[in-house]
C-alpha positions as a Markdown table, in Angstrom:
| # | Residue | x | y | z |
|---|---|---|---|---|
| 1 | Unk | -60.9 | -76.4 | -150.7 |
| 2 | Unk | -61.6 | -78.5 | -154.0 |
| 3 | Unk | -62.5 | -75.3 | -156.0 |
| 4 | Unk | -60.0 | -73.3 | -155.3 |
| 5 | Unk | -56.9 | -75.9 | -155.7 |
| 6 | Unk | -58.5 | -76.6 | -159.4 |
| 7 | Unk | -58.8 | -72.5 | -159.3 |
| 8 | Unk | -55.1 | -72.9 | -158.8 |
| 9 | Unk | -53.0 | -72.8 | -162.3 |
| 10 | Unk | -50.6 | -75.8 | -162.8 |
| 11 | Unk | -47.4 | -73.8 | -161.8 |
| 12 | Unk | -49.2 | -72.9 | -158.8 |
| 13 | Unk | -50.1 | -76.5 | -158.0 |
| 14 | Unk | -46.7 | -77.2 | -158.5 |
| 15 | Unk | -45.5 | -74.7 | -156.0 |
| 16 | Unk | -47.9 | -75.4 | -153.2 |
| 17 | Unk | -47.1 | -79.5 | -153.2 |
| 18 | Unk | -43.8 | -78.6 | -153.0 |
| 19 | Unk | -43.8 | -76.4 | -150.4 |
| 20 | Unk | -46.4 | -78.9 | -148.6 |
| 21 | Unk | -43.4 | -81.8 | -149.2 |
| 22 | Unk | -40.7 | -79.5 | -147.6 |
| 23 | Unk | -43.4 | -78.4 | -144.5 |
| 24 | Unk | -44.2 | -82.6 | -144.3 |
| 25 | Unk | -40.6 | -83.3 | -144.3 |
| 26 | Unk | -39.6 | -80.3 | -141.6 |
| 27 | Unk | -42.7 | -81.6 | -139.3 |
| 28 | Unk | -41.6 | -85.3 | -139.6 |
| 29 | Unk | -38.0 | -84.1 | -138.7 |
| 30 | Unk | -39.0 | -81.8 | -136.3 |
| 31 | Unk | -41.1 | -84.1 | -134.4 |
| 32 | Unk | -40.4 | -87.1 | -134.6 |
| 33 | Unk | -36.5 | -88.1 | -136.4 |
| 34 | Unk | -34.6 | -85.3 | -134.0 |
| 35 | Unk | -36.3 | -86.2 | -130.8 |
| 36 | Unk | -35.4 | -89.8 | -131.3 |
| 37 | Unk | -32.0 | -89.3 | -132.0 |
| 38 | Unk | -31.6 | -87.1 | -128.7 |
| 39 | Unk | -32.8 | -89.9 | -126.8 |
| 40 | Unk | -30.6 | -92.3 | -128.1 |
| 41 | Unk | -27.9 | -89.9 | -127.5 |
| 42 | Unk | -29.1 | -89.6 | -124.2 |
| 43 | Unk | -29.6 | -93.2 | -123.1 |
| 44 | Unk | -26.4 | -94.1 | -125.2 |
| 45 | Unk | -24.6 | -92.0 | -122.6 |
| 46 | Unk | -26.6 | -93.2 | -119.7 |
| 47 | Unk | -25.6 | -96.3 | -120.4 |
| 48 | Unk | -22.0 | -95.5 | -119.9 |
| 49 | Unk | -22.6 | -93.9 | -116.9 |
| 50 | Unk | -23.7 | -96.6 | -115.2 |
| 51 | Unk | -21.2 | -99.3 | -116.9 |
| 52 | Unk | -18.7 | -96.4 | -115.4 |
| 53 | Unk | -20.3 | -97.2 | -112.3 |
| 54 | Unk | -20.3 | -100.7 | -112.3 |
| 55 | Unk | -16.9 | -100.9 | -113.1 |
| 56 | Unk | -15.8 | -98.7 | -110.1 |
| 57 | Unk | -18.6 | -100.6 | -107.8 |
| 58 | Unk | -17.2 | -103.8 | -109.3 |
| 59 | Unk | -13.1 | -103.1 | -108.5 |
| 60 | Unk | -13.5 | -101.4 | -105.2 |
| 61 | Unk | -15.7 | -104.0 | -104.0 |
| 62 | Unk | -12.6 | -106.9 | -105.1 |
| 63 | Unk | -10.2 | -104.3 | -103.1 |
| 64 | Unk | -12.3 | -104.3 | -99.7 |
| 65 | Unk | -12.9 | -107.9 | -100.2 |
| 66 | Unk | -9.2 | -108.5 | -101.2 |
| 67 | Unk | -8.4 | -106.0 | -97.9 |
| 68 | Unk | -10.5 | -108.0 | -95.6 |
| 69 | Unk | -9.3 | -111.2 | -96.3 |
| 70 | Unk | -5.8 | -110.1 | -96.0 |
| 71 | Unk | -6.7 | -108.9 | -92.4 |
| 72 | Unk | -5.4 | -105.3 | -92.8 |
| 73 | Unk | -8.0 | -103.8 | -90.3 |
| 74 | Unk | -4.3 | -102.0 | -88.4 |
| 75 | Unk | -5.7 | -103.0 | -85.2 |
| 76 | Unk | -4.0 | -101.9 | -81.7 |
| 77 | Unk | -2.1 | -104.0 | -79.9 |
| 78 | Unk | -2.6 | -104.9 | -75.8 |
| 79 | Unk | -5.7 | -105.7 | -74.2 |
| 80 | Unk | -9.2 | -105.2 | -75.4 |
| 81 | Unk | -9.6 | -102.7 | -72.4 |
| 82 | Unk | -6.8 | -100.9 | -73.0 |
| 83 | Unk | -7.3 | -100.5 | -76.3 |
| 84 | Unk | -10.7 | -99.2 | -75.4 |
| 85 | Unk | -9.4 | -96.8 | -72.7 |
| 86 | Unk | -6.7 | -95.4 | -75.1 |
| 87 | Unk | -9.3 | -94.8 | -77.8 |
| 88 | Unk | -12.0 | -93.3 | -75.7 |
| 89 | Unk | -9.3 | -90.4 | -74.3 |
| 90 | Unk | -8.2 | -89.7 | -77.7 |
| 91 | Unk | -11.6 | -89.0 | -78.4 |
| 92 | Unk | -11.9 | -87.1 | -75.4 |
| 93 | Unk | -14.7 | -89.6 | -73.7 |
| 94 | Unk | -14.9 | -90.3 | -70.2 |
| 95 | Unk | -16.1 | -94.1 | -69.2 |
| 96 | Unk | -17.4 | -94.2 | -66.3 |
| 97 | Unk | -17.0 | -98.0 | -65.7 |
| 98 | Unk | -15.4 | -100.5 | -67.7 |
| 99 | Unk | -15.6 | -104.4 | -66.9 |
| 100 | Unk | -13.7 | -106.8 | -68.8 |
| 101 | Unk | -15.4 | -110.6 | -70.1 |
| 102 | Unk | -13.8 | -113.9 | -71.3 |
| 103 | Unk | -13.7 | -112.1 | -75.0 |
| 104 | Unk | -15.1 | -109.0 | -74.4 |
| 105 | Unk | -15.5 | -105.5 | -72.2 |
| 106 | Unk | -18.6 | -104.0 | -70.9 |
| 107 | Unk | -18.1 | -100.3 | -70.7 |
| 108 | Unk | -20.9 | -97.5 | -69.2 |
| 109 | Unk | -20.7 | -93.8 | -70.3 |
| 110 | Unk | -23.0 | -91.2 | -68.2 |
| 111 | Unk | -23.6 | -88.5 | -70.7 |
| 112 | Unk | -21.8 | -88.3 | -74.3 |
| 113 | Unk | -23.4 | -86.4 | -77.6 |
| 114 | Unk | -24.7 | -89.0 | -79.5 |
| 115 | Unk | -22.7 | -88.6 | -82.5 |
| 116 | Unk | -19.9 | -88.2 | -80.5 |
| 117 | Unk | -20.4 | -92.0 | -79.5 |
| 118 | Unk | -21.2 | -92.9 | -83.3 |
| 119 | Unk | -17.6 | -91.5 | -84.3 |
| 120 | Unk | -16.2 | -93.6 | -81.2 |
| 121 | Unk | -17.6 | -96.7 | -82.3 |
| 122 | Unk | -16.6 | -96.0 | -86.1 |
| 123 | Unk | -13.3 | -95.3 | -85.3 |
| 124 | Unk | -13.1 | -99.0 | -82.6 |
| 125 | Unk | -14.5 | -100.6 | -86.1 |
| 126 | Unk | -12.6 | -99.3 | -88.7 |
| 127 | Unk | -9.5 | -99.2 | -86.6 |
| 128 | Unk | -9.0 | -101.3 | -83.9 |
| 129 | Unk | -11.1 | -104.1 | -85.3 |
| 130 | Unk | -13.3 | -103.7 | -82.8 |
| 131 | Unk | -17.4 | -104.3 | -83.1 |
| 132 | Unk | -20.2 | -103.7 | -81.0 |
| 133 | Unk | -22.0 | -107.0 | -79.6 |
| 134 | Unk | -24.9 | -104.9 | -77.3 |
| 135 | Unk | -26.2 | -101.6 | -76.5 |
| 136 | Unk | -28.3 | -100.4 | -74.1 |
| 137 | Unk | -28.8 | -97.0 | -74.4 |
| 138 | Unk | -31.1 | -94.5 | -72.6 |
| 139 | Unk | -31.9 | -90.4 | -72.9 |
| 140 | Unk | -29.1 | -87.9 | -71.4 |
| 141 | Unk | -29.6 | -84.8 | -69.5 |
| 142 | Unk | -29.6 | -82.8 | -72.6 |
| 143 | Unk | -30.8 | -82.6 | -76.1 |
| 144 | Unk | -29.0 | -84.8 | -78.3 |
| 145 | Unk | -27.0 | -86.8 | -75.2 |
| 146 | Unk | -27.7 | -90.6 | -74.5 |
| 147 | Unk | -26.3 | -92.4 | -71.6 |
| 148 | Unk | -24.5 | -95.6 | -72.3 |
| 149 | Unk | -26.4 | -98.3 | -69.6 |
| 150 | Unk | -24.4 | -100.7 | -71.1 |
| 151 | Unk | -21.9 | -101.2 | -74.2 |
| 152 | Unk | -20.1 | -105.2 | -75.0 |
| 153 | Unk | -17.3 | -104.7 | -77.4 |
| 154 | Unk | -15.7 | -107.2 | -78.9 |
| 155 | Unk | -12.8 | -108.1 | -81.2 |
| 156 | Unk | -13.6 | -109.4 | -84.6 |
């Protein structure tokens, strides 16, 4: 390699460390300034994202808190049974018994889908106000049934 640089005339010397600066500087460029910059780019706008998201997560959690201490949970007035009746025929469920407590109602369902029952006891939540204290739940007839051996409701 030694001989034939000092084979090389000056001019050509002068050409080829040139052209060896401009390939050093597109290599360092290439390799290693451009990919840094894209992920500084990239985690610059990451971290908006999630201060975006902490934001959001920040203000709706002040609204449910400020909701919830206001008490505006819309529930139903009457009787925790009736309340509990009127609820289960809107959601087309048939109790089969249903034994009101000091503060509370014990209700028994022979055979409802199981999500059916999940909705039910969303909608008593979110709605009425309503929470679930037990469960006692067993396998229905069919796939994806449960019988209710025993569900306490109470009012929050």
């Amino acid at each position: 390699m030694k001989t034939w640089w000092l084979a090389l005339n000056s001019r050509e010397q002068r050409l080829i460390g040139s052209l060896a600066g401009v390939v050093s500087l597109f290599i360092f460029y290439s390799f290693v300034w451009q990919p840094l910059n894209e992920n500084i780019e990239k985690g610059q706008k990451k971290l908006t994202r999630q201060q975006e998201l902490l934001t959001f997560v920040s203000s709706e959690t002040q609204r449910y808190k400020a909701e919830k201490k206001s008490g505006n949970n819309q529930a139903s007035s009457g009787s925790l049974s009736s309340i509990v009746n009127r609820s289960a025929k809107q959601q087309a469920i048939t109790i089969t018994r249903i034994q009101p407590q000091s503060n509370s109602v014990q209700v028994w369902i022979d055979n409802i889908a199981f999500s059916q029952l999940l909705v039910w006891l969303e909608q008593l939540a979110n709605k009425e106000g309503i929470q679930v204290e037990t469960i006692d739940l067993t396998k229905g007839e069919q796939p994806g049934q449960v019988r209710v051996k025993r569900l306490q409701l109470g009012k929050v």
